[in-house]
Amino acid sequence: MGVVAPNGSGQQEFWESQVAGRSGIRKLTRFDATLHNVRIAGEALIPESLADPQMDLTRTDRCTQLAAAAAKMAIVDGGLDGFDLSDAGIVSGTGWGCVESLEGSHRNFVTDGPEAVQARFAPMAMNNNTPAWLAIRYGFGGPATVTTSACCSAADALIVAHQMISSGEADLVMAGGAEAPLTPHIVAGFDRLGVLSRDNDIPEQACRPFRATRTGMVLAEGAAYLILESASHAAARGRAPVAKFAGYGRSSDAHHMLRLHPDAAGAERAIRSALRSAGLRPDEVGYVNAHGTGTAGNDAHEALALRKVFADRATRPAIAGIKSLTGHTLGAAGAIEAVATIQAIAHGTIPLSAGAGPLDAALDIDVVLGEPRNVDLRAALSNSFGFGGHNCVLAFTRP
């Protein structure tokens, strides 16, 4: 696994930030946000040690730069450095893709006309730039594709990788996602929807999932990739699994582009489908990494779905929302939070949900507050829900 997130780059720093409740949300510096209502964000730091000498930053979008750093870590962590990847696949998810390049080129076009648009603009701005660049850089010669399903994009990428391996199309697939949405247009657009927190004076506390005082989500950038492999292929090269990708569930609300289904029916179907796919009973799930954006409607909608599936109060799983620490990385969130979920299983520790104010009692779910919770964790779910009614739930178990 490899991760580049606002609250930490690399598995160790990322995990330590989770258990310490250390937020990566700060004042927005990617552009001058003086005139914006929202002036906070989760900005990721690419360590100098991960700078790729073959990456020309003038010809590569920020989204691909974040992806390259996370992918490099995953490849090294998976023992694939120098490994023949000619049959290996790659699936990369993104909601907005290389939007920084698109906005920048459009500004040049409006200001100076068609001749100001550079030839490299087209390949830089396409959504498939990221998996294509990674395939070229590291020699992934198997299936290479991109998934785009709003905030489910990276979770969908992991599901597609799972299907590639299950069908025999590939024995090894690197899957995850990257997002770099911190541009003037994107920030303004989400703010106009009324879903962003404007708590500019308290950035570290601005995202408060499941709190009675929650005021909205915080946009963020980041990337994460995981190496998925068939058990036989991993054993043949002497690699022990960190976790088992046990199953998944997907559904559509089929309801509205923005408004959530009033009965949380789509989210409930996805959770139940993931349990069936993984062969799990509800009482066997010890932890759910919630989508938990910190908006009033989304948190209530997710809590309703969780109450319906995990109806027995005595065996309800613990809930945590790490977007309080990372911000919402949109299309990359499913992969970043898959890493967090797997780390929780590996460490036997459920991270806390940060944020000020009391828990919203009306939600009636077991949210981990104050400090991490040490448990014998055998199975966990990771939820991703997106605009348009996309629902993805991933199930992981101890190997």
mmCIF file of C-alpha atoms in Angstrom:
data_model
loop_
_atom_site.group_PDB
_atom_site.id
_atom_site.type_symbol
_atom_site.label_atom_id
_atom_site.label_comp_id
_atom_site.label_asym_id
_atom_site.label_seq_id
_atom_site.Cartn_x
_atom_site.Cartn_y
_atom_site.Cartn_z
ATOM 1 C CA MET A 1 0.000 0.000 0.000
ATOM 2 C CA GLY A 2 1.086 3.576 -0.637
ATOM 3 C CA VAL A 3 -0.678 6.744 0.460
ATOM 4 C CA VAL A 4 -0.222 10.493 0.093
ATOM 5 C CA ALA A 5 -2.776 12.339 2.203
ATOM 6 C CA PRO A 6 -3.069 15.737 3.893
ATOM 7 C CA ASN A 7 -2.450 14.179 7.310
ATOM 8 C CA GLY A 8 0.501 12.051 6.277
ATOM 9 C CA SER A 9 2.446 10.528 3.411
ATOM 10 C CA GLY A 10 3.540 6.919 3.742
ATOM 11 C CA GLN A 11 1.890 4.226 5.800
ATOM 12 C CA GLN A 12 3.599 5.030 9.096
ATOM 13 C CA GLU A 13 2.940 8.770 9.121
ATOM 14 C CA PHE A 14 -0.609 8.257 7.878
ATOM 15 C CA TRP A 15 -1.372 5.721 10.613
ATOM 16 C CA GLU A 16 0.247 7.747 13.384
ATOM 17 C CA SER A 17 -1.858 10.746 12.390
ATOM 18 C CA GLN A 18 -5.033 8.677 12.582
ATOM 19 C CA VAL A 19 -4.439 7.312 16.063
ATOM 20 C CA ALA A 20 -3.252 10.720 17.307
ATOM 21 C CA GLY A 21 -6.254 12.497 15.792
ATOM 22 C CA ARG A 22 -3.906 14.812 13.895
ATOM 23 C CA SER A 23 -5.678 16.766 11.171
ATOM 24 C CA GLY A 24 -4.129 17.754 7.858
ATOM 25 C CA ILE A 25 -6.669 20.488 7.137
ATOM 26 C CA ARG A 26 -5.052 23.903 6.913
ATOM 27 C CA LYS A 27 -5.282 27.289 5.227
ATOM 28 C CA LEU A 28 -5.632 26.864 1.464
ATOM 29 C CA THR A 29 -2.406 27.738 -0.362
ATOM 30 C CA ARG A 30 -2.792 26.061 -3.765
ATOM 31 C CA PHE A 31 -4.245 29.365 -5.059
ATOM 32 C CA ASP A 32 -5.167 32.794 -3.725
ATOM 33 C CA ALA A 33 -8.507 32.187 -2.014
ATOM 34 C CA THR A 34 -8.926 35.701 -0.651
ATOM 35 C CA LEU A 35 -12.197 36.278 -2.504
ATOM 36 C CA HIS A 36 -13.621 32.833 -1.702
ATOM 37 C CA ASN A 37 -16.009 31.992 1.112
ATOM 38 C CA VAL A 38 -13.961 28.838 1.749
ATOM 39 C CA ARG A 39 -10.275 29.325 2.481
ATOM 40 C CA ILE A 40 -9.342 25.962 4.016
ATOM 41 C CA ALA A 41 -8.502 22.590 2.485
ATOM 42 C CA GLY A 42 -6.568 19.389 2.927
ATOM 43 C CA GLU A 43 -3.351 19.797 0.940
ATOM 44 C CA ALA A 44 -1.055 16.801 0.524
ATOM 45 C CA LEU A 45 2.731 16.922 0.717
ATOM 46 C CA ILE A 46 4.763 14.857 -1.733
ATOM 47 C CA PRO A 47 8.010 13.941 0.091
ATOM 48 C CA GLU A 48 11.206 14.874 -1.729
ATOM 49 C CA SER A 49 12.331 11.259 -1.437
ATOM 50 C CA LEU A 50 9.470 10.288 -3.744
ATOM 51 C CA ALA A 51 10.280 12.803 -6.458
ATOM 52 C CA ASP A 52 10.491 10.857 -9.709
ATOM 53 C CA PRO A 53 13.379 11.865 -11.992
ATOM 54 C CA GLN A 54 11.387 10.684 -15.014
ATOM 55 C CA MET A 55 8.418 12.947 -14.228
ATOM 56 C CA ASP A 56 8.402 16.302 -15.994
ATOM 57 C CA LEU A 57 6.274 18.441 -13.706
ATOM 58 C CA THR A 58 5.552 20.900 -16.532
ATOM 59 C CA ARG A 59 3.962 18.081 -18.533
ATOM 60 C CA THR A 60 2.143 16.242 -15.742
ATOM 61 C CA ASP A 61 -0.940 17.310 -13.827
ATOM 62 C CA ARG A 62 -0.994 17.582 -10.042
ATOM 63 C CA CYS A 63 -3.345 14.586 -9.945
ATOM 64 C CA THR A 64 -0.777 12.358 -11.658
ATOM 65 C CA GLN A 65 2.030 13.733 -9.493
ATOM 66 C CA LEU A 66 0.178 12.668 -6.343
ATOM 67 C CA ALA A 67 -0.589 9.297 -7.927
ATOM 68 C CA ALA A 68 3.046 8.733 -8.874
ATOM 69 C CA ALA A 69 4.221 9.209 -5.288
ATOM 70 C CA ALA A 70 1.588 6.876 -3.809
ATOM 71 C CA ALA A 71 2.117 4.264 -6.530
ATOM 72 C CA LYS A 72 5.873 4.263 -5.996
ATOM 73 C CA MET A 73 5.358 3.511 -2.303
ATOM 74 C CA ALA A 74 2.899 0.714 -3.099
ATOM 75 C CA ILE A 75 5.281 -0.878 -5.587
ATOM 76 C CA VAL A 76 8.169 -0.837 -3.111
ATOM 77 C CA ASP A 77 5.983 -2.020 -0.216
ATOM 78 C CA GLY A 78 4.634 -4.839 -2.380
ATOM 79 C CA GLY A 79 8.099 -6.058 -3.320
ATOM 80 C CA LEU A 80 7.541 -5.199 -6.967
ATOM 81 C CA ASP A 81 10.542 -2.936 -7.566
ATOM 82 C CA GLY A 82 12.271 -4.559 -10.536
ATOM 83 C CA PHE A 83 9.543 -7.215 -10.843
ATOM 84 C CA ASP A 84 8.245 -8.145 -14.306
ATOM 85 C CA LEU A 85 4.856 -6.399 -14.515
ATOM 86 C CA SER A 86 4.190 -7.126 -18.180
ATOM 87 C CA ASP A 87 1.058 -9.135 -17.261
ATOM 88 C CA ALA A 88 -0.009 -6.984 -14.314
ATOM 89 C CA GLY A 89 -2.990 -4.641 -14.464
ATOM 90 C CA ILE A 90 -3.614 -1.155 -13.186
ATOM 91 C CA VAL A 91 -6.908 0.561 -12.322
ATOM 92 C CA SER A 92 -6.976 4.173 -11.183
ATOM 93 C CA GLY A 93 -10.042 6.043 -9.982
ATOM 94 C CA THR A 94 -10.673 9.776 -10.091
ATOM 95 C CA GLY A 95 -13.700 12.028 -9.941
ATOM 96 C CA TRP A 96 -12.315 15.176 -11.529
ATOM 97 C CA GLY A 97 -9.118 13.890 -13.116
ATOM 98 C CA CYS A 98 -6.489 16.341 -14.262
ATOM 99 C CA VAL A 99 -8.703 19.377 -13.697
ATOM 100 C CA GLU A 100 -5.872 21.744 -12.711
ATOM 101 C CA SER A 101 -4.424 21.422 -16.217
ATOM 102 C CA LEU A 102 -7.876 21.918 -17.728
ATOM 103 C CA GLU A 103 -8.559 25.103 -15.750
ATOM 104 C CA GLY A 104 -5.098 26.506 -16.377
ATOM 105 C CA SER A 105 -5.268 25.943 -20.109
ATOM 106 C CA HIS A 106 -8.757 27.429 -20.270
ATOM 107 C CA ARG A 107 -7.540 30.605 -18.558
ATOM 108 C CA ASN A 108 -4.769 30.881 -21.148
ATOM 109 C CA PHE A 109 -7.283 30.348 -23.943
ATOM 110 C CA VAL A 110 -9.669 33.033 -22.656
ATOM 111 C CA THR A 111 -6.860 35.521 -22.068
ATOM 112 C CA ASP A 112 -4.669 34.984 -25.138
ATOM 113 C CA GLY A 113 -6.657 32.913 -27.624
ATOM 114 C CA PRO A 114 -6.194 29.510 -29.294
ATOM 115 C CA GLU A 115 -2.457 29.903 -29.874
ATOM 116 C CA ALA A 116 -1.930 30.044 -26.108
ATOM 117 C CA VAL A 117 -3.125 26.444 -25.730
ATOM 118 C CA GLN A 118 -0.068 24.207 -25.572
ATOM 119 C CA ALA A 119 0.139 20.914 -27.451
ATOM 120 C CA ARG A 120 0.708 18.936 -24.252
ATOM 121 C CA PHE A 121 -2.644 20.132 -22.853
ATOM 122 C CA ALA A 122 -4.697 17.302 -24.389
ATOM 123 C CA PRO A 123 -2.805 14.312 -22.918
ATOM 124 C CA MET A 124 -2.240 16.134 -19.612
ATOM 125 C CA ALA A 125 -5.906 16.821 -18.984
ATOM 126 C CA MET A 126 -7.462 13.472 -19.900
ATOM 127 C CA ASN A 127 -8.740 11.328 -17.031
ATOM 128 C CA ASN A 128 -6.739 8.333 -18.219
ATOM 129 C CA ASN A 129 -3.479 10.306 -17.977
ATOM 130 C CA THR A 130 -2.790 8.881 -14.527
ATOM 131 C CA PRO A 131 -3.086 5.114 -15.161
ATOM 132 C CA ALA A 132 -1.445 5.537 -18.560
ATOM 133 C CA TRP A 133 1.531 7.390 -17.066
ATOM 134 C CA LEU A 134 1.915 4.820 -14.281
ATOM 135 C CA ALA A 135 1.700 1.935 -16.737
ATOM 136 C CA ILE A 136 4.367 3.504 -18.941
ATOM 137 C CA ARG A 137 6.607 4.375 -15.989
ATOM 138 C CA TYR A 138 6.531 0.976 -14.304
ATOM 139 C CA GLY A 139 5.757 -1.405 -17.165
ATOM 140 C CA PHE A 140 2.228 -2.508 -16.289
ATOM 141 C CA GLY A 141 1.472 -4.388 -19.496
ATOM 142 C CA GLY A 142 -1.847 -5.925 -18.503
ATOM 143 C CA PRO A 143 -5.240 -4.205 -18.520
ATOM 144 C CA ALA A 144 -4.992 -0.498 -17.653
ATOM 145 C CA THR A 145 -8.116 1.529 -17.103
ATOM 146 C CA VAL A 146 -9.721 4.393 -15.210
ATOM 147 C CA THR A 147 -12.918 4.484 -13.146
ATOM 148 C CA THR A 148 -14.968 7.645 -12.670
ATOM 149 C CA SER A 149 -17.988 7.466 -10.373
ATOM 150 C CA ALA A 150 -17.750 10.594 -8.208
ATOM 151 C CA CYS A 151 -16.692 9.776 -4.635
ATOM 152 C CA CYS A 152 -16.892 6.044 -5.377
ATOM 153 C CA SER A 153 -14.220 6.222 -8.089
ATOM 154 C CA ALA A 154 -11.292 4.680 -6.189
ATOM 155 C CA ALA A 155 -13.500 2.128 -4.433
ATOM 156 C CA ASP A 156 -14.770 1.138 -7.872
ATOM 157 C CA ALA A 157 -11.151 0.833 -9.016
ATOM 158 C CA LEU A 158 -10.485 -1.702 -6.269
ATOM 159 C CA ILE A 159 -13.638 -3.598 -7.216
ATOM 160 C CA VAL A 160 -12.598 -3.717 -10.893
ATOM 161 C CA ALA A 161 -9.173 -5.011 -9.818
ATOM 162 C CA HIS A 162 -10.870 -7.682 -7.693
ATOM 163 C CA GLN A 163 -12.939 -8.711 -10.722
ATOM 164 C CA MET A 164 -9.855 -8.851 -12.964
ATOM 165 C CA ILE A 165 -8.173 -11.233 -10.560
ATOM 166 C CA SER A 166 -11.290 -13.315 -9.860
ATOM 167 C CA SER A 167 -11.934 -13.769 -13.592
ATOM 168 C CA GLY A 168 -8.345 -14.769 -14.315
ATOM 169 C CA GLU A 169 -7.640 -11.725 -16.458
ATOM 170 C CA ALA A 170 -4.694 -10.843 -14.214
ATOM 171 C CA ASP A 171 -2.966 -12.289 -11.147
ATOM 172 C CA LEU A 172 -1.750 -8.938 -9.854
ATOM 173 C CA VAL A 173 -3.307 -5.478 -10.154
ATOM 174 C CA MET A 174 -2.331 -2.145 -8.665
ATOM 175 C CA ALA A 175 -5.511 -0.244 -7.887
ATOM 176 C CA GLY A 176 -6.466 2.964 -6.155
ATOM 177 C CA GLY A 177 -7.060 6.559 -7.060
ATOM 178 C CA ALA A 178 -5.890 10.146 -7.071
ATOM 179 C CA GLU A 179 -7.589 13.519 -6.903
ATOM 180 C CA ALA A 180 -6.352 17.116 -7.054
ATOM 181 C CA PRO A 181 -9.513 19.262 -6.892
ATOM 182 C CA LEU A 182 -8.080 22.314 -5.135
ATOM 183 C CA THR A 183 -8.692 24.771 -7.957
ATOM 184 C CA PRO A 184 -10.613 28.071 -7.864
ATOM 185 C CA HIS A 185 -13.501 26.750 -9.960
ATOM 186 C CA ILE A 186 -13.961 23.458 -8.096
ATOM 187 C CA VAL A 187 -13.810 25.059 -4.654
ATOM 188 C CA ALA A 188 -16.310 27.739 -5.687
ATOM 189 C CA GLY A 189 -18.611 25.148 -7.253
ATOM 190 C CA PHE A 190 -18.807 22.970 -4.159
ATOM 191 C CA ASP A 191 -19.273 26.041 -1.997
ATOM 192 C CA ARG A 192 -22.207 27.162 -4.167
ATOM 193 C CA LEU A 193 -23.813 23.783 -3.491
ATOM 194 C CA GLY A 194 -23.714 24.618 0.193
ATOM 195 C CA VAL A 195 -21.813 21.489 1.222
ATOM 196 C CA LEU A 196 -18.473 23.024 2.296
ATOM 197 C CA SER A 197 -17.606 24.146 5.796
ATOM 198 C CA ARG A 198 -16.788 27.843 6.047
ATOM 199 C CA ASP A 199 -15.097 27.482 9.440
ATOM 200 C CA ASN A 200 -11.976 29.183 8.109
ATOM 201 C CA ASP A 201 -10.740 30.208 11.548
ATOM 202 C CA ILE A 202 -10.593 26.647 12.895
ATOM 203 C CA PRO A 203 -9.377 24.540 9.963
ATOM 204 C CA GLU A 204 -8.266 21.544 12.049
ATOM 205 C CA GLN A 205 -11.769 21.292 13.539
ATOM 206 C CA ALA A 206 -13.776 22.287 10.452
ATOM 207 C CA CYS A 207 -14.788 18.774 9.381
ATOM 208 C CA ARG A 208 -16.836 17.156 12.160
ATOM 209 C CA PRO A 209 -18.531 13.949 10.964
ATOM 210 C CA PHE A 210 -21.506 12.806 13.032
ATOM 211 C CA ARG A 211 -21.257 15.763 15.403
ATOM 212 C CA ALA A 212 -24.280 17.826 16.322
ATOM 213 C CA THR A 213 -22.187 20.878 15.380
ATOM 214 C CA ARG A 214 -21.129 19.671 11.909
ATOM 215 C CA THR A 215 -21.070 22.421 9.271
ATOM 216 C CA GLY A 216 -19.991 20.679 6.083
ATOM 217 C CA MET A 217 -17.142 18.908 4.384
ATOM 218 C CA VAL A 218 -13.642 20.148 3.542
ATOM 219 C CA LEU A 219 -12.185 19.544 0.081
ATOM 220 C CA ALA A 220 -8.823 17.776 -0.072
ATOM 221 C CA GLU A 221 -6.316 16.246 -2.448
ATOM 222 C CA GLY A 222 -4.505 12.935 -2.171
ATOM 223 C CA ALA A 223 -3.816 9.516 -3.623
ATOM 224 C CA ALA A 224 -3.495 5.894 -2.560
ATOM 225 C CA TYR A 225 -2.745 2.618 -4.328
ATOM 226 C CA LEU A 226 -2.918 -0.972 -3.146
ATOM 227 C CA ILE A 227 -1.407 -4.102 -4.626
ATOM 228 C CA LEU A 228 -4.115 -6.736 -5.103
ATOM 229 C CA GLU A 229 -2.943 -10.245 -5.878
ATOM 230 C CA SER A 230 -4.343 -13.731 -6.122
ATOM 231 C CA ALA A 231 -3.406 -15.919 -3.166
ATOM 232 C CA SER A 232 -1.524 -18.394 -5.354
ATOM 233 C CA HIS A 233 0.491 -15.685 -7.102
ATOM 234 C CA ALA A 234 1.412 -14.040 -3.809
ATOM 235 C CA ALA A 235 2.472 -17.378 -2.298
ATOM 236 C CA ALA A 236 4.596 -18.204 -5.339
ATOM 237 C CA ARG A 237 6.679 -15.073 -4.806
ATOM 238 C CA GLY A 238 6.779 -15.460 -1.030
ATOM 239 C CA ARG A 239 4.500 -12.573 -0.107
ATOM 240 C CA ALA A 240 2.198 -12.743 2.903
ATOM 241 C CA PRO A 241 -1.048 -10.770 2.634
ATOM 242 C CA VAL A 242 -1.762 -7.832 4.914
ATOM 243 C CA ALA A 243 -5.512 -8.389 4.550
ATOM 244 C CA LYS A 244 -8.011 -10.234 2.417
ATOM 245 C CA PHE A 245 -10.282 -8.296 0.066
ATOM 246 C CA ALA A 246 -13.239 -10.408 1.091
ATOM 247 C CA GLY A 247 -16.032 -8.852 -0.947
ATOM 248 C CA TYR A 248 -17.892 -5.767 -2.054
ATOM 249 C CA GLY A 249 -21.323 -4.317 -2.651
ATOM 250 C CA ARG A 250 -22.494 -1.725 -5.150
ATOM 251 C CA SER A 251 -25.812 -0.069 -5.846
ATOM 252 C CA SER A 252 -27.455 3.032 -7.257
ATOM 253 C CA ASP A 253 -29.952 5.155 -5.379
ATOM 254 C CA ALA A 254 -31.684 5.736 -8.745
ATOM 255 C CA HIS A 255 -33.179 8.775 -7.079
ATOM 256 C CA HIS A 256 -31.532 12.184 -7.699
ATOM 257 C CA MET A 257 -28.193 13.729 -8.688
ATOM 258 C CA LEU A 258 -27.825 15.533 -5.359
ATOM 259 C CA ARG A 259 -30.650 14.655 -2.973
ATOM 260 C CA LEU A 260 -30.146 11.519 -0.913
ATOM 261 C CA HIS A 261 -32.677 8.700 -0.915
ATOM 262 C CA PRO A 262 -34.951 9.372 2.085
ATOM 263 C CA ASP A 263 -34.884 5.724 3.199
ATOM 264 C CA ALA A 264 -31.125 5.249 2.525
ATOM 265 C CA ALA A 265 -32.261 2.245 0.483
ATOM 266 C CA GLY A 266 -29.343 2.293 -1.955
ATOM 267 C CA ALA A 267 -26.715 2.565 0.765
ATOM 268 C CA GLU A 268 -28.412 -0.227 2.717
ATOM 269 C CA ARG A 269 -28.396 -2.479 -0.378
ATOM 270 C CA ALA A 270 -24.693 -1.878 -0.947
ATOM 271 C CA ILE A 271 -23.810 -2.710 2.666
ATOM 272 C CA ARG A 272 -25.906 -5.876 2.659
ATOM 273 C CA SER A 273 -24.444 -6.893 -0.702
ATOM 274 C CA ALA A 274 -20.910 -6.483 0.656
ATOM 275 C CA LEU A 275 -21.750 -8.697 3.629
ATOM 276 C CA ARG A 276 -23.199 -11.396 1.343
ATOM 277 C CA SER A 277 -20.235 -11.197 -1.003
ATOM 278 C CA ALA A 278 -17.794 -11.596 1.885
ATOM 279 C CA GLY A 279 -19.822 -14.296 3.634
ATOM 280 C CA LEU A 280 -20.129 -12.167 6.769
ATOM 281 C CA ARG A 281 -22.921 -11.793 9.277
ATOM 282 C CA PRO A 282 -23.565 -8.274 10.575
ATOM 283 C CA ASP A 283 -22.348 -9.262 14.038
ATOM 284 C CA GLU A 284 -18.957 -10.297 12.607
ATOM 285 C CA VAL A 285 -18.116 -6.757 11.471
ATOM 286 C CA GLY A 286 -16.194 -4.901 14.164
ATOM 287 C CA TYR A 287 -15.569 -1.627 12.354
ATOM 288 C CA VAL A 288 -17.062 0.487 9.607
ATOM 289 C CA ASN A 289 -14.947 3.193 8.068
ATOM 290 C CA ALA A 290 -17.760 5.621 7.349
ATOM 291 C CA HIS A 291 -18.061 7.867 4.322
ATOM 292 C CA GLY A 292 -18.713 10.522 6.982
ATOM 293 C CA THR A 293 -18.354 13.779 5.076
ATOM 294 C CA GLY A 294 -19.473 16.056 7.899
ATOM 295 C CA THR A 295 -22.524 17.395 6.085
ATOM 296 C CA ALA A 296 -25.869 17.285 7.887
ATOM 297 C CA GLY A 297 -27.674 15.219 5.260
ATOM 298 C CA ASN A 298 -24.933 12.765 4.318
ATOM 299 C CA ASP A 299 -24.122 11.762 7.885
ATOM 300 C CA ALA A 300 -27.794 11.268 8.774
ATOM 301 C CA HIS A 301 -28.344 9.239 5.586
ATOM 302 C CA GLU A 302 -25.373 6.971 6.284
ATOM 303 C CA ALA A 303 -26.315 6.522 9.940
ATOM 304 C CA LEU A 304 -29.809 5.427 8.889
ATOM 305 C CA ALA A 305 -28.393 2.789 6.532
ATOM 306 C CA LEU A 306 -26.065 1.514 9.254
ATOM 307 C CA ARG A 307 -28.886 1.269 11.802
ATOM 308 C CA LYS A 308 -31.019 -0.702 9.347
ATOM 309 C CA VAL A 309 -28.273 -3.226 8.559
ATOM 310 C CA PHE A 310 -26.788 -3.477 12.049
ATOM 311 C CA ALA A 311 -30.100 -3.516 13.873
ATOM 312 C CA ASP A 312 -28.880 -5.387 16.955
ATOM 313 C CA ARG A 313 -27.584 -2.704 19.323
ATOM 314 C CA ALA A 314 -25.526 -5.251 21.260
ATOM 315 C CA THR A 315 -23.363 -6.132 18.275
ATOM 316 C CA ARG A 316 -23.229 -2.876 16.341
ATOM 317 C CA PRO A 317 -19.798 -2.124 14.868
ATOM 318 C CA ALA A 318 -17.686 0.840 15.878
ATOM 319 C CA ILE A 319 -17.818 3.738 13.413
ATOM 320 C CA ALA A 320 -15.060 6.196 12.545
ATOM 321 C CA GLY A 321 -14.856 8.925 9.930
ATOM 322 C CA ILE A 322 -11.287 9.838 8.999
ATOM 323 C CA LYS A 323 -12.359 12.680 6.719
ATOM 324 C CA SER A 324 -12.225 14.717 9.928
ATOM 325 C CA LEU A 325 -8.429 14.360 9.554
ATOM 326 C CA THR A 326 -7.907 14.134 5.793
ATOM 327 C CA GLY A 327 -10.739 16.211 4.402
ATOM 328 C CA HIS A 328 -12.736 14.787 1.501
ATOM 329 C CA THR A 329 -10.463 13.625 -1.304
ATOM 330 C CA LEU A 330 -13.486 12.907 -3.522
ATOM 331 C CA GLY A 331 -12.575 10.269 -6.118
ATOM 332 C CA ALA A 332 -9.465 9.169 -4.204
ATOM 333 C CA ALA A 333 -11.247 8.720 -0.870
ATOM 334 C CA GLY A 334 -12.195 5.070 -1.427
ATOM 335 C CA ALA A 335 -8.550 4.031 -1.782
ATOM 336 C CA ILE A 336 -7.169 6.249 0.985
ATOM 337 C CA GLU A 337 -9.822 4.919 3.344
ATOM 338 C CA ALA A 338 -9.257 1.330 2.212
ATOM 339 C CA VAL A 339 -5.675 1.776 3.409
ATOM 340 C CA ALA A 340 -6.980 3.146 6.726
ATOM 341 C CA THR A 341 -9.401 0.233 7.100
ATOM 342 C CA ILE A 342 -6.715 -2.363 6.408
ATOM 343 C CA GLN A 343 -4.368 -0.638 8.858
ATOM 344 C CA ALA A 344 -7.071 -0.826 11.519
ATOM 345 C CA ILE A 345 -7.338 -4.591 10.977
ATOM 346 C CA ALA A 346 -3.545 -5.018 11.002
ATOM 347 C CA HIS A 347 -3.069 -2.976 14.192
ATOM 348 C CA GLY A 348 -6.229 -4.097 15.974
ATOM 349 C CA THR A 349 -7.037 -0.449 16.547
ATOM 350 C CA ILE A 350 -9.951 1.664 15.367
ATOM 351 C CA PRO A 351 -8.967 5.319 14.790
ATOM 352 C CA LEU A 352 -10.989 8.120 16.263
ATOM 353 C CA SER A 353 -13.331 10.580 14.612
ATOM 354 C CA ALA A 354 -11.996 14.031 15.374
ATOM 355 C CA GLY A 355 -13.948 17.280 15.638
ATOM 356 C CA ALA A 356 -15.385 19.547 18.290
ATOM 357 C CA GLY A 357 -18.823 19.323 19.826
ATOM 358 C CA PRO A 358 -21.043 16.505 21.068
ATOM 359 C CA LEU A 359 -22.093 13.542 18.948
ATOM 360 C CA ASP A 360 -25.450 13.950 17.217
ATOM 361 C CA ALA A 361 -27.551 11.707 19.473
ATOM 362 C CA ALA A 362 -30.265 11.405 16.838
ATOM 363 C CA LEU A 363 -27.902 9.370 14.638
ATOM 364 C CA ASP A 364 -27.772 6.536 17.204
ATOM 365 C CA ILE A 365 -24.518 4.887 16.073
ATOM 366 C CA ASP A 366 -21.337 3.939 17.956
ATOM 367 C CA VAL A 367 -18.815 6.566 16.846
ATOM 368 C CA VAL A 368 -15.261 6.293 18.216
ATOM 369 C CA LEU A 369 -14.504 9.571 19.989
ATOM 370 C CA GLY A 370 -11.750 10.882 22.229
ATOM 371 C CA GLU A 371 -9.165 8.165 21.697
ATOM 372 C CA PRO A 372 -8.618 5.105 19.478
ATOM 373 C CA ARG A 373 -10.260 1.852 20.450
ATOM 374 C CA ASN A 374 -8.201 -1.343 20.691
ATOM 375 C CA VAL A 375 -10.181 -4.386 19.549
ATOM 376 C CA ASP A 376 -9.751 -7.898 18.180
ATOM 377 C CA LEU A 377 -10.716 -6.813 14.691
ATOM 378 C CA ARG A 378 -11.379 -9.600 12.191
ATOM 379 C CA ALA A 379 -13.609 -7.905 9.619
ATOM 380 C CA ALA A 380 -14.302 -4.317 8.586
ATOM 381 C CA LEU A 381 -16.218 -2.395 5.937
ATOM 382 C CA SER A 382 -15.323 0.821 4.143
ATOM 383 C CA ASN A 383 -18.179 2.940 2.776
ATOM 384 C CA SER A 384 -18.081 5.283 -0.217
ATOM 385 C CA PHE A 385 -21.140 7.169 -1.455
ATOM 386 C CA GLY A 386 -21.179 9.695 -4.302
ATOM 387 C CA PHE A 387 -23.205 12.310 -6.164
ATOM 388 C CA GLY A 388 -25.671 10.686 -8.515
ATOM 389 C CA GLY A 389 -26.482 7.969 -6.001
ATOM 390 C CA HIS A 390 -23.366 5.809 -6.435
ATOM 391 C CA ASN A 391 -22.777 3.455 -3.507
ATOM 392 C CA CYS A 392 -19.708 1.258 -2.962
ATOM 393 C CA VAL A 393 -18.896 -0.778 0.132
ATOM 394 C CA LEU A 394 -15.658 -2.771 0.467
ATOM 395 C CA ALA A 395 -15.235 -5.684 2.897
ATOM 396 C CA PHE A 396 -11.815 -6.609 4.288
ATOM 397 C CA THR A 397 -10.907 -9.388 6.686
ATOM 398 C CA ARG A 398 -7.834 -10.510 8.586
ATOM 399 C CA PRO A 399 -5.845 -12.942 6.410
#
